[in-house]
Amino acid sequence: MAELAGTTPPITNPTAAQEERVISPWRDAWRSFRKNKLAMAGMFLVAFFILIAIIAPLIAPYSYDVQKMADKHLAPSAAHWFGTDEFGRDILTRIIYGARISIWVGCISVAGSVIVGSTLGVIAGYYGRFIDMIISRVFDIILAFPSILLAIAVVSVLGPSLRNALIAIALINVPIFGRLVRSKVLSVKQEEYISAAKAIGMKDSRILFQHVLPNSMAPIIVQGTLAIATAIIEAAALGFLGLGAQPPTPEWGKMLADSKDFILDAPWTVIFPGLAIMLTVLGFNLMGDGLRDALDPKMKN
Amino acid sequence: MLSYTIRRVGQLIPVLLGMVFIVFMMIRAIPGNPAQLILGQQASKQAIEELTKQLGLTEPWYTQFVEYMKGLFQGDLGMSLKTRNPISDELWPHLAATIELAFVAMIIAVIIGVNAGIISAWLQNSWFDYGVMLIALIGISMPIFWFGLMEQYFVSIQLDLLPTTGREDVRAPIEAITNLYLLDTLIQGNFSQFIEVVKHLILPGIALGTIPMAIIARMTRSSMLEVMKSDYIRTARAKGLKMPLVVYKHSLKNAMIPVVTVIGLQAGLLLGGAILTETIFGWPGIGTYIYDAISSRDYPVIQSGILVIATLFVFINLIVDLLYAAIDPRIKY
């Protein structure tokens, strides 16, 4: 983070006091983030689920895919905190392993969207004209579909699997980051220090990596956090429709779909996976909102 | 305004063309032989060849694309592989069911969302405000299909207040005229059936309306807070106007401008969310239509369903943009 801070435009008129103790914008943001109780709560939720995902094999009390028909639909008890499903599998265990899948899908798909989106955004914004027009039109077209519908279309073509669901979710989020980076590039291009950089003979690629991308970091981080939240819900939705993870993968949306017919006899099979999705998504949303308040100077008082 | 309208409509054409192209290419993007995939492993060679021909895969894509566009202009969406009926005939009842559901969801979302946002802004930093904002955040974070299941479990099964699934009482089916059942029952003057339809609409309507409700509440609150800081509101209060009047008359008018845009955007998104809500509540809408088509690999139906919803979405966004320009005379394009 400190490296990035160094690349932001230098203060034009540094006074002696500022030279003594320069506060980097990232540390400043962290300070205001830390004061925001809801944002911190969100960060702890996210950290909690990530931790669970990492140490899943150590803490999961049972196996997530071994079926034990004798234990079918047991109500929550000391032995099975969240009860068991129609194959006698422990729901707590499946939720713990499910955290791996949801967080992995959320983060990887958004990482993919960020990489592809920013690359296209930079190309469109920096080289402009014809290339810009083509890329922007493609973004318009992708955004013209309700996102979940386009994801369904992509998966119904590629075939239902977790990997294809991930690809579909990454694809529908590309224009969000593409547009964001493109508009940043366009506004940074006008700045005087870019003309200066060009005048001293800096290469395009260096200008991009040293000036343009660091300037886009804050909005990408904010949007990225919020996009992970949506991506997790979308992955669960695709899983729920049978277009995502396939059995016996303990994906939360798929767990809901498999148990929804037993809601009368075993409501716990439906309640807990949904709560897990909600809390994870809530964590990312709270964190994203907090990051926006901390990083977006327009919102800062 | 007129030049803006023309420009905005002009932008629509490449987007619509691109959409049609993506939907058209869906079947060709299937890895391997699409006809084989649709018919399964046991299919005879002859059947596969026939289907390949019927899907137009024997011809080059560009001639087929022109054919497809021609068909669309004549309202021909192709033939369902499963029922062998023209999709355009099958589509309307489903679309009507979805529109009715989305409409009710939007009404619930706007009424509750706008009022909760107004009162939250009015009582800023009170417990009511915190409560509403927390509920709104949870509403955004909840998967609607799960919320729908919870509604069914607690309201329908535990309390037995409202029906779990469907659009009507199956013992007394409704005679469809427009396929919008609220309208149909009113036209027929059958009040008890009307009540039945309303009862069936409440749970899916709330489930589908949750996310827009939360977003509208948040937007209304922040927009109201912005307006209530302005000078003319201070003047209104200084001359002794009562708070409800200041809030609902003076502030609301200006605060609603950004809210209207959000409402429009959400109306479009509701159509996407309908797929999930409909599968839970057995609602015979276009979402169910697409969902069933996915499991039977009825690609022409999937294509048409997606195309129709996406087109509606594009036109709703167009109307919102134009309305936005019309409502606020300060906006110049």
mmCIF file of N, CA and C in Angstrom, chain B residues 7 22 34 54 64 76 93 105 141-142 159 169 182 192 223 257 264 310 313 320 329:
data_model
loop_
_atom_site.group_PDB
_atom_site.id
_atom_site.type_symbol
_atom_site.label_atom_id
_atom_site.label_comp_id
_atom_site.label_asym_id
_atom_site.label_seq_id
_atom_site.Cartn_x
_atom_site.Cartn_y
_atom_site.Cartn_z
ATOM 1 N N ARG B 7 -31.781 11.248 -30.158
ATOM 2 C CA ARG B 7 -30.444 10.721 -29.934
ATOM 3 C C ARG B 7 -30.500 9.459 -29.069
ATOM 4 N N ILE B 22 -26.376 -11.706 -29.857
ATOM 5 C CA ILE B 22 -25.901 -12.580 -28.773
ATOM 6 C C ILE B 22 -26.882 -13.736 -28.574
ATOM 7 N N PRO B 34 -24.945 -29.188 -31.335
ATOM 8 C CA PRO B 34 -26.104 -28.772 -30.540
ATOM 9 C C PRO B 34 -27.267 -29.760 -30.633
ATOM 10 N N GLN B 54 -33.682 -28.140 -38.859
ATOM 11 C CA GLN B 54 -34.748 -27.302 -38.317
ATOM 12 C C GLN B 54 -34.180 -26.094 -37.589
ATOM 13 N N GLN B 64 -28.678 -17.152 -41.908
ATOM 14 C CA GLN B 64 -29.615 -17.546 -40.871
ATOM 15 C C GLN B 64 -29.975 -16.369 -39.976
ATOM 16 N N ASP B 76 -42.316 -13.512 -35.191
ATOM 17 C CA ASP B 76 -42.113 -14.954 -35.190
ATOM 18 C C ASP B 76 -40.878 -15.275 -34.349
ATOM 19 N N PRO B 93 -49.278 -15.515 -22.230
ATOM 20 C CA PRO B 93 -49.798 -15.773 -20.880
ATOM 21 C C PRO B 93 -48.695 -15.742 -19.821
ATOM 22 N N ALA B 105 -45.013 -6.209 -7.144
ATOM 23 C CA ALA B 105 -43.777 -6.105 -6.366
ATOM 24 C C ALA B 105 -43.300 -4.657 -6.335
ATOM 25 N N SER B 141 -28.814 -7.952 1.098
ATOM 26 C CA SER B 141 -27.879 -9.070 1.218
ATOM 27 C C SER B 141 -28.549 -10.444 1.153
ATOM 28 N N MET B 142 -29.878 -10.447 1.164
ATOM 29 C CA MET B 142 -30.570 -11.725 1.226
ATOM 30 C C MET B 142 -30.803 -12.289 -0.163
ATOM 31 N N LEU B 159 -48.289 -20.403 9.883
ATOM 32 C CA LEU B 159 -49.440 -19.580 10.272
ATOM 33 C C LEU B 159 -50.660 -19.830 9.389
ATOM 34 N N ASP B 169 -56.830 -20.047 -7.247
ATOM 35 C CA ASP B 169 -57.353 -21.230 -6.586
ATOM 36 C C ASP B 169 -57.634 -22.259 -7.679
ATOM 37 N N LEU B 182 -55.672 -9.842 -12.176
ATOM 38 C CA LEU B 182 -56.300 -8.779 -11.390
ATOM 39 C C LEU B 182 -57.342 -8.076 -12.244
ATOM 40 N N SER B 192 -64.800 -12.336 -5.311
ATOM 41 C CA SER B 192 -64.147 -13.332 -4.457
ATOM 42 C C SER B 192 -62.905 -13.883 -5.151
ATOM 43 N N SER B 223 -31.452 11.191 -0.471
ATOM 44 C CA SER B 223 -31.916 12.312 -1.285
ATOM 45 C C SER B 223 -32.681 13.337 -0.426
ATOM 46 N N ILE B 257 -36.637 13.284 -7.485
ATOM 47 C CA ILE B 257 -36.062 13.201 -8.835
ATOM 48 C C ILE B 257 -35.065 12.044 -8.977
ATOM 49 N N GLY B 264 -37.071 3.314 -11.736
ATOM 50 C CA GLY B 264 -37.087 2.809 -13.106
ATOM 51 C C GLY B 264 -36.078 1.703 -13.321
ATOM 52 N N ALA B 310 -35.032 -9.070 -22.033
ATOM 53 C CA ALA B 310 -33.978 -8.073 -22.232
ATOM 54 C C ALA B 310 -34.504 -6.877 -23.023
ATOM 55 N N PHE B 313 -36.508 -4.757 -20.758
ATOM 56 C CA PHE B 313 -35.578 -4.072 -19.863
ATOM 57 C C PHE B 313 -35.007 -2.823 -20.542
ATOM 58 N N VAL B 320 -37.425 5.523 -18.629
ATOM 59 C CA VAL B 320 -36.933 6.193 -17.426
ATOM 60 C C VAL B 320 -36.058 7.389 -17.786
ATOM 61 N N PRO B 329 -36.716 20.062 -15.341
ATOM 62 C CA PRO B 329 -36.416 21.003 -16.423
ATOM 63 C C PRO B 329 -35.004 21.574 -16.322
#
